[in-house]
Short mmCIF file of C-alpha atoms and ligand atoms in Angstrom, two decimals:
data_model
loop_
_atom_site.label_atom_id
_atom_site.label_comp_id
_atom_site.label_asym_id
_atom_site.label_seq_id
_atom_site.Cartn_x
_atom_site.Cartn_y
_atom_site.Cartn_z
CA UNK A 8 9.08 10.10 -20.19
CA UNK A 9 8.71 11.75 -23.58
CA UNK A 10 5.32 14.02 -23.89
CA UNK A 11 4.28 16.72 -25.84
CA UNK A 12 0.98 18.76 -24.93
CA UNK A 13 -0.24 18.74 -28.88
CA UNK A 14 -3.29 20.58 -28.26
CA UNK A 15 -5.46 21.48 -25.03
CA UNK A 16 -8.60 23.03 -25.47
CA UNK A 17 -12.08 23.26 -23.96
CA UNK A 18 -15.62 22.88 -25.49
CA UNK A 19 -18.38 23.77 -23.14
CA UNK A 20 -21.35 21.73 -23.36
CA UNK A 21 -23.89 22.73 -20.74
CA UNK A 22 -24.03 25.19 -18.39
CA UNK A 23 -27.16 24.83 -16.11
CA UNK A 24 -28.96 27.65 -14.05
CA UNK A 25 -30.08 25.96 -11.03
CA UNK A 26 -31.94 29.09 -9.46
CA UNK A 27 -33.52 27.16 -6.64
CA UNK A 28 -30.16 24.78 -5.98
CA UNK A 29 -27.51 25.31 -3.49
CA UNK A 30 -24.55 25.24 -6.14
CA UNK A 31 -23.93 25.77 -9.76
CA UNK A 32 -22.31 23.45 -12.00
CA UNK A 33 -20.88 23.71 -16.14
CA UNK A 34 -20.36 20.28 -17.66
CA UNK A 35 -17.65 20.41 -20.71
CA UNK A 36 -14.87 17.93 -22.51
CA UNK A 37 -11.65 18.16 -22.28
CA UNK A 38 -9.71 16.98 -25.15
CA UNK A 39 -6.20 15.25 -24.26
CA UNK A 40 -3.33 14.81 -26.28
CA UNK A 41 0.50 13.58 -24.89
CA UNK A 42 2.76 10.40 -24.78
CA UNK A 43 2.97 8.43 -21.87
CA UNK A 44 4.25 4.93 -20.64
CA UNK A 45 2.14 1.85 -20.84
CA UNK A 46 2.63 -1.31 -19.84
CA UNK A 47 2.47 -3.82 -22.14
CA UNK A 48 0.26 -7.01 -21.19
CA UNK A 49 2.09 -10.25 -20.98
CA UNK A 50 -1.22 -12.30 -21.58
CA UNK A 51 -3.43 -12.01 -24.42
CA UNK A 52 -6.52 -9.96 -24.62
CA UNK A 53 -9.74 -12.51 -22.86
CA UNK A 54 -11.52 -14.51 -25.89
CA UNK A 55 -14.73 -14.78 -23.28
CA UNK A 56 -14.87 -15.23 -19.56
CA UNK A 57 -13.74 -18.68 -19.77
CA UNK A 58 -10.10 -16.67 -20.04
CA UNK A 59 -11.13 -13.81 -17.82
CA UNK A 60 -12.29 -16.60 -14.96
CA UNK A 61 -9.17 -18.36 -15.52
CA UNK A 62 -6.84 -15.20 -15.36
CA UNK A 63 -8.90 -14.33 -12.28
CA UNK A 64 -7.56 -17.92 -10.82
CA UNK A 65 -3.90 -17.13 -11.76
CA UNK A 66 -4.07 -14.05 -10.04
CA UNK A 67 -6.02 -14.89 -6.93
CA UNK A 68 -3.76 -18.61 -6.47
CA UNK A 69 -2.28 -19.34 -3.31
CA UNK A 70 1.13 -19.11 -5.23
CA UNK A 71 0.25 -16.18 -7.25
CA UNK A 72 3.17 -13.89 -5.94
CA UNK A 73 5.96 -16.49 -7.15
CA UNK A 74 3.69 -16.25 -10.72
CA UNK A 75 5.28 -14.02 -13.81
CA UNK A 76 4.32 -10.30 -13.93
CA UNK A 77 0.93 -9.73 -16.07
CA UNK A 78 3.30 -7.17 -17.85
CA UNK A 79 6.42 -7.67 -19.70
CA UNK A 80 8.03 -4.49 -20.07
CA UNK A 81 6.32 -0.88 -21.38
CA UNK A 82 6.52 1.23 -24.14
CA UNK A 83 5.32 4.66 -25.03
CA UNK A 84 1.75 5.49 -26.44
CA UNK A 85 0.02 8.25 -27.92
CA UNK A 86 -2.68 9.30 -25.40
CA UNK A 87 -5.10 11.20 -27.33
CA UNK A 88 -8.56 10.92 -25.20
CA UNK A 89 -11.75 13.55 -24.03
CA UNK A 90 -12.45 13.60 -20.95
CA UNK A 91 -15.40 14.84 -19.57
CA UNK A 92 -15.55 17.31 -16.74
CA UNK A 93 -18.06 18.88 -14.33
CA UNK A 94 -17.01 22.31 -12.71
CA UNK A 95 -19.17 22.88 -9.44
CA UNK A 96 -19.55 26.20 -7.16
CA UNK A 97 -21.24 27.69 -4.61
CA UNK A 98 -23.11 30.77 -6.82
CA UNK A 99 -21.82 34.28 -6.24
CA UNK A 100 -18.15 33.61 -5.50
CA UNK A 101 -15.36 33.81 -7.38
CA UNK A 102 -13.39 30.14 -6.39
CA UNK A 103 -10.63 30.25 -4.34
CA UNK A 104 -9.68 27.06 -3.25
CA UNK A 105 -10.92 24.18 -5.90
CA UNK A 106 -11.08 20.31 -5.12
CA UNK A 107 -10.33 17.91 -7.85
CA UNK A 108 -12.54 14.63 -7.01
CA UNK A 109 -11.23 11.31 -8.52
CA UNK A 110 -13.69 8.66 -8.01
CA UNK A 111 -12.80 4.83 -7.93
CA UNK A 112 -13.68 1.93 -9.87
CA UNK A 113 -17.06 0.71 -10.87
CA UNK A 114 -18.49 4.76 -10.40
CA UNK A 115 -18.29 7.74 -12.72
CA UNK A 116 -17.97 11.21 -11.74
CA UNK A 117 -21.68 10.75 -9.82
CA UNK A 118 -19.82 9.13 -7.40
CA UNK A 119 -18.95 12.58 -6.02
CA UNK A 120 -22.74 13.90 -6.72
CA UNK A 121 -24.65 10.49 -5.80
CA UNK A 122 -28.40 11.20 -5.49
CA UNK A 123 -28.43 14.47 -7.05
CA UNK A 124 -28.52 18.41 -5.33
CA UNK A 125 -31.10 17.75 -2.47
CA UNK A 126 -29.69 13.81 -1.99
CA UNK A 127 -27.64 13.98 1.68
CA UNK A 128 -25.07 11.84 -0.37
CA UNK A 129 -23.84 14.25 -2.34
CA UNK A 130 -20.37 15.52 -1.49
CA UNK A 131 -20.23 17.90 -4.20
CA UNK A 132 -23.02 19.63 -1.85
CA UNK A 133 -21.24 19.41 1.23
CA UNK A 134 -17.60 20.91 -0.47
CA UNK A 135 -19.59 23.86 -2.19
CA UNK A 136 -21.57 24.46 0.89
CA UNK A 137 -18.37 24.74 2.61
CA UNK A 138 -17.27 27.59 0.33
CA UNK A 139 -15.28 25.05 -2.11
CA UNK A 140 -15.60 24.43 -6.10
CA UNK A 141 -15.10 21.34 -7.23
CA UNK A 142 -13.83 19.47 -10.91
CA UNK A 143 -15.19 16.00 -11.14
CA UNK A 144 -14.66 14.28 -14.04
CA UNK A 145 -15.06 10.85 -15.33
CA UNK A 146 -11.94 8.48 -15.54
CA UNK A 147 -10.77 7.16 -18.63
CA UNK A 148 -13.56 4.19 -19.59
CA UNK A 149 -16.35 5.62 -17.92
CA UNK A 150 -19.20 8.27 -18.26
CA UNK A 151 -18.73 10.29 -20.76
CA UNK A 152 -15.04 10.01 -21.17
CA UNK A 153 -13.25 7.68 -23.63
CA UNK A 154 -14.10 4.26 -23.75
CA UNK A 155 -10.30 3.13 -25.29
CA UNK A 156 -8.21 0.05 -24.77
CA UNK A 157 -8.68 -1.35 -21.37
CA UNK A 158 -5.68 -3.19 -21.28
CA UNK A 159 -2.76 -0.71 -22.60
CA UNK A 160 -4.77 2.67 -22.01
CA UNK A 161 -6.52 3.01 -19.13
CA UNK A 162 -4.02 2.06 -17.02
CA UNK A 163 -2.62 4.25 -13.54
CA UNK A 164 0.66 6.07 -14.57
CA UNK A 165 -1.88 7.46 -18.02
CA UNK A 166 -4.70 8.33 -15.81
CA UNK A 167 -2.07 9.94 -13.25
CA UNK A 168 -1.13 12.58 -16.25
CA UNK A 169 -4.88 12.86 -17.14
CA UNK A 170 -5.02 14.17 -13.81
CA UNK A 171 -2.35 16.17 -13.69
CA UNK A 172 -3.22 17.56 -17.02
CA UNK A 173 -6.31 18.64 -15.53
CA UNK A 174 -4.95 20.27 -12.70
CA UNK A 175 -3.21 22.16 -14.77
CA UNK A 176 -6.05 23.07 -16.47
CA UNK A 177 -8.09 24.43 -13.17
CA UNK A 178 -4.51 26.39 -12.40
CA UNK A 179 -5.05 28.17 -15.76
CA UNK A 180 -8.26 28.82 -15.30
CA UNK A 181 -9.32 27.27 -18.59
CA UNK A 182 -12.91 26.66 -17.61
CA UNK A 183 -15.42 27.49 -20.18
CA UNK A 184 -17.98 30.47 -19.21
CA UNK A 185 -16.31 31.38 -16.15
CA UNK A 186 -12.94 33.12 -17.58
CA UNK A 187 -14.54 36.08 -15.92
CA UNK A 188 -13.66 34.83 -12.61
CA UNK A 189 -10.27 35.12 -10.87
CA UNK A 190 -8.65 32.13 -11.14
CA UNK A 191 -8.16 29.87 -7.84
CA UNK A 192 -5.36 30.51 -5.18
CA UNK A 193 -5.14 26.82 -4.39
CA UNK A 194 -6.07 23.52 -6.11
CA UNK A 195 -6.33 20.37 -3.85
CA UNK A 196 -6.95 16.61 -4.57
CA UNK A 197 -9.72 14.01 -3.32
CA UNK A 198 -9.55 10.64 -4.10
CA UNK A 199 -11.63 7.57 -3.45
CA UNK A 200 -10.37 4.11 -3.81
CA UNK A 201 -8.51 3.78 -6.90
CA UNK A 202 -8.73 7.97 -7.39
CA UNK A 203 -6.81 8.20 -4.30
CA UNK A 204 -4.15 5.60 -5.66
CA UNK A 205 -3.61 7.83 -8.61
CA UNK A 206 -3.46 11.13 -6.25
CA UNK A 207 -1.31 9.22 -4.26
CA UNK A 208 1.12 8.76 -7.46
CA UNK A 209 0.03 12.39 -8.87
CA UNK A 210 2.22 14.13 -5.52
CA UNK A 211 5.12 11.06 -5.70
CA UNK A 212 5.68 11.73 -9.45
CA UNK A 213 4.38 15.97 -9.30
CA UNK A 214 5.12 16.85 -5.15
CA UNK A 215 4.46 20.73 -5.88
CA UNK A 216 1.06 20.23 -7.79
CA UNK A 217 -1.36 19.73 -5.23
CA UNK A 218 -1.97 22.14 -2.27
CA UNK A 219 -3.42 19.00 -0.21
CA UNK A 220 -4.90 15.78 -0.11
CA UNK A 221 -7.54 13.75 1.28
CA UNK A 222 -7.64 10.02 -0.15
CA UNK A 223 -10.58 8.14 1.03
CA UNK A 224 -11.31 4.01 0.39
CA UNK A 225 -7.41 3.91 0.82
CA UNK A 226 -4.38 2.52 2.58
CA UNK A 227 -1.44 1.71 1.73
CA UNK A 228 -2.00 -1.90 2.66
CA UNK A 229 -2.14 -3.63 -0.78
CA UNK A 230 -5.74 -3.44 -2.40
CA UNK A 231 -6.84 -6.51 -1.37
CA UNK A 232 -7.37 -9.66 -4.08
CA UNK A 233 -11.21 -10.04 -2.88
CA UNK A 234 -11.96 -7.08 -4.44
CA UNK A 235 -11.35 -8.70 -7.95
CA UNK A 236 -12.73 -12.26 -6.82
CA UNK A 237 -15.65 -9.95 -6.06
CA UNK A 238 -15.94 -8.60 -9.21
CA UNK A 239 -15.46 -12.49 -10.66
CA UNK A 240 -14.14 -10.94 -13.72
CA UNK A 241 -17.59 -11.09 -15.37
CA UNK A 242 -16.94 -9.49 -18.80
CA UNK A 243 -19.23 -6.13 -19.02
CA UNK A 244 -20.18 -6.80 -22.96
CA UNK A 245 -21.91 -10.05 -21.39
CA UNK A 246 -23.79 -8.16 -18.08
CA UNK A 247 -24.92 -5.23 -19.65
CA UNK A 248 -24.88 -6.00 -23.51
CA UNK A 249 -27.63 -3.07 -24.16
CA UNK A 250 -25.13 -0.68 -22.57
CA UNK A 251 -21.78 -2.29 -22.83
CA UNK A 252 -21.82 -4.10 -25.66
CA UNK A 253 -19.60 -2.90 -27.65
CA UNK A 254 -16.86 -2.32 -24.86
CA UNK A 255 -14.03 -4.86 -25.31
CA UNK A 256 -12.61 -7.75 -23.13
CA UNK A 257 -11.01 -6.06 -21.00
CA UNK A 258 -13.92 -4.28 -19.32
CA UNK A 259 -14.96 -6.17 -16.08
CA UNK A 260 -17.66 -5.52 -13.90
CA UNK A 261 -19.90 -7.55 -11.49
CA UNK A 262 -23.11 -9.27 -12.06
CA UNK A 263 -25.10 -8.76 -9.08
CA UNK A 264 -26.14 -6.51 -6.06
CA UNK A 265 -25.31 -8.29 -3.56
CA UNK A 266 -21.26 -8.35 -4.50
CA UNK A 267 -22.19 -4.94 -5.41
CA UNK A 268 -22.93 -4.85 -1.23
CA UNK A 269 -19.66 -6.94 -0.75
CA UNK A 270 -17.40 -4.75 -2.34
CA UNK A 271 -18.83 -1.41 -1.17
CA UNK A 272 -21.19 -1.57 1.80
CA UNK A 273 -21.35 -2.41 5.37
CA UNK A 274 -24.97 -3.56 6.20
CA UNK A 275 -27.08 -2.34 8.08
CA UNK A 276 -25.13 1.12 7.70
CA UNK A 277 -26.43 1.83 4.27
CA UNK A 278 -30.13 1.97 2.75
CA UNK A 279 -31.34 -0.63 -0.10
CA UNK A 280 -32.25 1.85 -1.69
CA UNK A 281 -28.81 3.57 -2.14
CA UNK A 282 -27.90 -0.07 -3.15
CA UNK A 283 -30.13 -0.59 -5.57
CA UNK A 284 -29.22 3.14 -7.19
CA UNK A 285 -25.42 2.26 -7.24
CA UNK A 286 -26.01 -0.80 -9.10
CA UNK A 287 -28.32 0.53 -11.27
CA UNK A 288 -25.38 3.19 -12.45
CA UNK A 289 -22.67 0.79 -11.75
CA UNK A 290 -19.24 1.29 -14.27
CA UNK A 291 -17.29 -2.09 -15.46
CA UNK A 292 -13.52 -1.42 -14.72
CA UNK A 293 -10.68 -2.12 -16.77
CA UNK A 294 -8.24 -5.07 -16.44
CA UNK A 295 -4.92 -3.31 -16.46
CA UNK A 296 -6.33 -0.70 -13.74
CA UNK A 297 -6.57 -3.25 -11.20
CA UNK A 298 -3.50 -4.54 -12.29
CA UNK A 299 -1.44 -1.17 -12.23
CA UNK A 300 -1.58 0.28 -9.28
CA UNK A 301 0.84 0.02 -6.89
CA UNK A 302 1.80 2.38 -3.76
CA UNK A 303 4.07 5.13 -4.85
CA UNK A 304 6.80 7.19 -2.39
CA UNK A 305 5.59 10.97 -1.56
CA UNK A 306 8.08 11.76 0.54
CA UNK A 307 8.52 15.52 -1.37
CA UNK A 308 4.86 16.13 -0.45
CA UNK A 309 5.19 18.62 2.07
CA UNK A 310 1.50 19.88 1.85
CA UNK A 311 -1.52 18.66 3.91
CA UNK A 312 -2.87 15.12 3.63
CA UNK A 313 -5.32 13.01 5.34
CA UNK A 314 -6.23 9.68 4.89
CA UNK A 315 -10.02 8.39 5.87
CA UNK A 316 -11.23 5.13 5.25
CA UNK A 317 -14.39 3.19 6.89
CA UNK A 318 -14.09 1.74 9.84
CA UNK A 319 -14.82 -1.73 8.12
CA UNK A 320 -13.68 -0.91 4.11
CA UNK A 321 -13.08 -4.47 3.14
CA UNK A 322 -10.69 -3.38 -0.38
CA UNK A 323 -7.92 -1.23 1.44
CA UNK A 324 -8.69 -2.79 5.01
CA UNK A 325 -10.01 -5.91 5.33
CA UNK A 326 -13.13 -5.60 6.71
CA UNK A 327 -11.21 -3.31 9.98
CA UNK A 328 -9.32 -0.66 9.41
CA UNK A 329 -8.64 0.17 12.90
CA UNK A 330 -4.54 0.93 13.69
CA UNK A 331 -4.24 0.22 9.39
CA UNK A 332 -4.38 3.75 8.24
CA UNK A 333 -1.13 5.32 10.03
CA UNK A 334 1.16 2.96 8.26
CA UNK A 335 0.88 5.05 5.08
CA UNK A 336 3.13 7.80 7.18
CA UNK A 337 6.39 6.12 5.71
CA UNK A 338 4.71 7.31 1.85
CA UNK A 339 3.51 10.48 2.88
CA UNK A 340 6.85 11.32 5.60
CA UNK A 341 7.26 14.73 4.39
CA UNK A 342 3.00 15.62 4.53
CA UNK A 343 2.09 18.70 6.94
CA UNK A 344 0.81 17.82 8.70
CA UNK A 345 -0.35 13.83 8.16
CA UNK A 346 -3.65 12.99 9.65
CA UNK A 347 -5.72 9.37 9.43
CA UNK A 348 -9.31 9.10 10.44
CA UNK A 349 -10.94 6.13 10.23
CA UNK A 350 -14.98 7.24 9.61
CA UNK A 351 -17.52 4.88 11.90
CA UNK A 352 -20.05 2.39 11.17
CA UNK A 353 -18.78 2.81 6.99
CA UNK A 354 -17.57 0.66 4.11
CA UNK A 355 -15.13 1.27 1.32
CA UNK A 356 -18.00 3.29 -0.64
CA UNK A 357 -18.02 6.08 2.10
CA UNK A 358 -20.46 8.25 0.23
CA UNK A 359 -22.79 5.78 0.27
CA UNK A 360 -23.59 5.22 3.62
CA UNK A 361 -26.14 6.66 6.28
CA UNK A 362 -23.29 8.74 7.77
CA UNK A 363 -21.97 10.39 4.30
CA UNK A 364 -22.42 13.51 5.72
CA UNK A 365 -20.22 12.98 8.70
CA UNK A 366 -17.61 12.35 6.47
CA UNK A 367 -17.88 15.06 4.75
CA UNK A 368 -17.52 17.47 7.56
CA UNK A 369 -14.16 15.65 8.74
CA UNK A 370 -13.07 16.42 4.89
CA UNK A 371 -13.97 20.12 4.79
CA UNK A 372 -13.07 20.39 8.20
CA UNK A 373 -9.34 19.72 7.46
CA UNK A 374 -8.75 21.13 4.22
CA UNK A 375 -10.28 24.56 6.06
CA UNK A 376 -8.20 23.59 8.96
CA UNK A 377 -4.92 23.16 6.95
CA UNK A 378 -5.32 24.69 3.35
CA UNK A 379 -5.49 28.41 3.90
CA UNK A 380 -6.33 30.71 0.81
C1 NAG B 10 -6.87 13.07 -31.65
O1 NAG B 10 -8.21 12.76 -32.02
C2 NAG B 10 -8.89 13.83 -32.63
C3 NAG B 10 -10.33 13.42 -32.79
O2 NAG B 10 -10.44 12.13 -33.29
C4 NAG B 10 -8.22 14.15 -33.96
O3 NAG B 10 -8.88 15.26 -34.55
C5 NAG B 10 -6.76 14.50 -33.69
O4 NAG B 10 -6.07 14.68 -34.91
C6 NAG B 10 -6.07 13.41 -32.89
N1 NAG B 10 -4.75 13.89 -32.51
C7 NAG B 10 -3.67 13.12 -32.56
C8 NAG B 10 -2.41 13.76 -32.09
O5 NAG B 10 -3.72 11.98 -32.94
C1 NAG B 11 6.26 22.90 -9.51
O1 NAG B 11 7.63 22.72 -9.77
C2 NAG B 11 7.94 22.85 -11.14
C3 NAG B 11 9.41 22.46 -11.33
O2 NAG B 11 10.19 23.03 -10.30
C4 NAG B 11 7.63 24.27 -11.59
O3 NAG B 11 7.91 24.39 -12.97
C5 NAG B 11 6.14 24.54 -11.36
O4 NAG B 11 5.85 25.89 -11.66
C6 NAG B 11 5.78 24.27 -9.92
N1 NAG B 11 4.33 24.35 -9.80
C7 NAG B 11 3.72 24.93 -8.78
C8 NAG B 11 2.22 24.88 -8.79
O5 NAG B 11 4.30 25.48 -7.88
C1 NAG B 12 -22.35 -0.67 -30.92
O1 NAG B 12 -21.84 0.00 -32.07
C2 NAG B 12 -22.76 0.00 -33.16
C3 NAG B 12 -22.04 0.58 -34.36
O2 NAG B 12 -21.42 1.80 -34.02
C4 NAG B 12 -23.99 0.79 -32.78
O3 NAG B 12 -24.92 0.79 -33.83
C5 NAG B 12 -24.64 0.14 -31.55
O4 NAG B 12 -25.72 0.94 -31.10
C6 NAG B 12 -23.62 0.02 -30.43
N1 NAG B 12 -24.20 -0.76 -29.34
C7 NAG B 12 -24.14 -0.37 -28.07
C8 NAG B 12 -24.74 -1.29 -27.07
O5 NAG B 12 -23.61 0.68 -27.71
C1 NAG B 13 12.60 13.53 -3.98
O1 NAG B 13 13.26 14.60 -4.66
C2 NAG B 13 14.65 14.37 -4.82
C3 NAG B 13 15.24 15.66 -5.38
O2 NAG B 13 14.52 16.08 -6.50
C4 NAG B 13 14.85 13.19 -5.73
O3 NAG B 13 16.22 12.93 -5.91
C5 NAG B 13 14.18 11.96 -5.10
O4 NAG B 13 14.26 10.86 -5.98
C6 NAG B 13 12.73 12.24 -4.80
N1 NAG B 13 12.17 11.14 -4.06
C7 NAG B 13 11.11 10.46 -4.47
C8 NAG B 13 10.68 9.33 -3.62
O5 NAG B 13 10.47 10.74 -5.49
C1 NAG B 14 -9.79 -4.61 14.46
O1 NAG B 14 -8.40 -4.51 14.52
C2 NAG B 14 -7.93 -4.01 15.79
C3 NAG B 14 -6.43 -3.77 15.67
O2 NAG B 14 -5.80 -4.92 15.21
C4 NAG B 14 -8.30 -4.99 16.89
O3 NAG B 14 -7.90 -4.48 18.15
C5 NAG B 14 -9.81 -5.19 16.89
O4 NAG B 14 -10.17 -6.19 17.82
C6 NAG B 14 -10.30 -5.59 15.51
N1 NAG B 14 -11.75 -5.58 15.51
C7 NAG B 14 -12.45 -6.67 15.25
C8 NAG B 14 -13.94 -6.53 15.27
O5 NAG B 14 -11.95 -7.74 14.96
C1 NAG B 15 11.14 7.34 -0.02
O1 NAG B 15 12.18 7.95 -0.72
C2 NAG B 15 13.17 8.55 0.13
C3 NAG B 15 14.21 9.21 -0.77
O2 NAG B 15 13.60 10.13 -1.61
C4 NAG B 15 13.79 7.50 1.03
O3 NAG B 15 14.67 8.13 1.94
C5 NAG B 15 12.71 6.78 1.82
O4 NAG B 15 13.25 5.72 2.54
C6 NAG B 15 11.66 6.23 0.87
N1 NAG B 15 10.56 5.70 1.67
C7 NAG B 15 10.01 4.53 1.41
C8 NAG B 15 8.86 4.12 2.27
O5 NAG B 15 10.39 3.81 0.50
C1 NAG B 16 -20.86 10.21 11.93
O1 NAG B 16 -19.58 10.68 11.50
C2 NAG B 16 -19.00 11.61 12.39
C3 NAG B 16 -17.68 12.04 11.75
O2 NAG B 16 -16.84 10.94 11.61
C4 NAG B 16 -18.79 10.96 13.76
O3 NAG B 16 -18.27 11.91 14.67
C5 NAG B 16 -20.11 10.40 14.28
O4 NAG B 16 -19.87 9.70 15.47
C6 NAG B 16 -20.71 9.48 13.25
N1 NAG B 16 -22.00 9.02 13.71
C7 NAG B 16 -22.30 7.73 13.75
C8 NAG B 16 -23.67 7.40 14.24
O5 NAG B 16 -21.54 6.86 13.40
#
């Protein structure tokens, strides 16, 4: 793979003073620049969901695995994006191990912060009160990062360097109004859902970049086909014109609550009104992201990892992820050590249920456990 760092700078944006709140946290962009592969689409771009609807048949057909790739070969593409980042620590410390949070499809970077600094939900809470700092940041196509082609950009292996490219950036120490600082001794990865697939192919393609993992919403079962029939492919410019109108074809998302529920939530382990907030900030996906991913060999990952998943995540699990999660040992065979956990009464959107905080603590728990400064 060809790629050439053209340019990497910061420009800070906000930096809050939270007096009365438990952490501190600078928002700021991070312009991108490099070449990368991309898979090039073997259908054409949806004309309206009559295509989308029908594409969603092709792949969800009981014959669908004999079918033709969606992709006939790749090429390589200038990558030239801003992504927008959110820096959080606990106030008075200089960070010393950082956690880079990749959330999943149909969140942004809130994901990690859902409900705000007093909201029990909030896992960027939890890591700082913990003694961590944490980068969130919104994936290509949502938040405030670029909105580009959803069918040859935001795709796994490009949003894989994004993140690497980031993490290079914490290493650095190239955070805007905190140069002051020391930089951090270690930098470790969280993932939910279809972050953890990319942190999963972040250590198989970069094994020395991460001091430890923790993918969450995961397995290495593959993602499972009702999460797209879930989804039914609506086209987001149709849901959401006042907001989404002007994304193209290739941004999906779901219509209503209750697949938002289907997709994310085990009832009664959640509130309605935690529902009702998700859907209210929901994020339409992109076509080739579901269609990218794939599980990718870490065996030269010899730092920590642990995989946690809820007990009944429907995407990675099929509604039980009981005796699932260990399987993923033969990708991460060279992880030290390799831990599952499979979190109680939870769906695939762990931070969103009653027991968030739970979760949490089996998190911080083994990063302090296993990731020593
Ligand atoms: C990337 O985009 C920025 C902003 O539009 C532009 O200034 C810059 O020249 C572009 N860089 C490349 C390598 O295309
Ligand atoms: C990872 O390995 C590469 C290639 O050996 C090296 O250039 C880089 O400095 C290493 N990074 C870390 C964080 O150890
Ligand atoms: C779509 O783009 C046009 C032209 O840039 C802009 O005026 C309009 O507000 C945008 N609509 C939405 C929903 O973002
Ligand atoms: C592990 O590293 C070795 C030596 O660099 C390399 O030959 C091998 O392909 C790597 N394995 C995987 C699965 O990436
Ligand atoms: C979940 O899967 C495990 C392992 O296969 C099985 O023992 C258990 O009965 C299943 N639970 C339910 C509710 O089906
Ligand atoms: C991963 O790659 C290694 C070689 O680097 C190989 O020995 C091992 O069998 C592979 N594991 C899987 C699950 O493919
Ligand atoms: C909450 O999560 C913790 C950590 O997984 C677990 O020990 C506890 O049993 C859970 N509580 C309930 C009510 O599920």
């Amino acid at each position: 793979m060809r790629q050439s760092l053209a340019f990497l700078s910061i420009l800070p944006l906000v930096l809050t003073h939270p007096t009365k709140h438990a952490y501190q946290c600078i928002d700021f962009d991070v312009p991108l620049s490099f070449q990368a592969p991309s898979l090039e689409p073997a259908f054409l771009p949806f004309k309206s969901h009559y295509d989308s609807v029908a594409f969603l048949q092709s792949l969800s057909s009981r014959t669908s695995s004999d079918g033709p790739s969606p992709y006939k070969g790749q090429s390589t593409i200038d990558v030239n994006v801003t992504i927008a980042a959110q820096f959080c620590f606990p106030p008075g410390r200089s960070p010393t191990t950082v956690q880079i949070l990749s959330h999943g499809l149909g969140f942004d970077h809130v994901y990690w912060s859902f409900g705000g600094q007093n909201s029990e939900y909030n896992y960027v809470k939890a890591a700082t009160a913990a003694g961590y700092s944490t980068l969130s940041y919104d994936r290509l196509g949502n938040g405030g990062s670029t909105k580009g082609d959803a069918y040859t950009l935001n795709q796994a292996t490009i949003e894989t360097e994004v993140l690497k490219r980031l993490t290079d950036h914490v290493r650095s120490w190239d955070i805007p109004c905190l140069s002051h600082l020391h930089a951090p001794t270690k930098v470790t990865h969280v993932g939910h859902s279809f972050g953890s697939q990319i942190t999963n192919q972040l250590v198989s393609t970069y094994p020395n970049v991460s001091d430890g993992i923790v993918l969450t919403g995961y397995s290495t079962l593959p993602a499972s086909v009702d999460f797209a029939i879930g989804t039914n492919f609506f086209l987001a410019k149709d849901v959401l014109p006042q907001i989404y109108g002007n994304l193209s074809t290739g941004y999906l998302i779901w219509d209503q609550q209750s697949q938002n529920q289907y997709l994310f939530l085990h009832w009664p382990n959640f509130s309605p009104q935690v529902l009702a907030e998700g859907e209210q900030n929901k994020w339409p996906l992109s076509i080739s992201e579901l269609l990218s991913t794939s599980v990718h060999n870490a065996t030269n990952f010899s730092n920590p990892a642990l995989i946690i998943s809820g007990q009944y995540d429907g995407v990675f699990c099929g509604f039980n992820c009981t005796g699932v999660l260990p399987q993923a040992r033969t990708t991460f065979s060279g992880a030290t050590p390799f831990e599952t956990y499979v979190q109680p009464n939870t769906g695939h959107g762990i931070n969103l249920h009653y027991n968030s905080t739970g979760a949490y603590q089996v998190i911080n728990n083994f990063l302090a456990r296993n990731v020593k400064n």
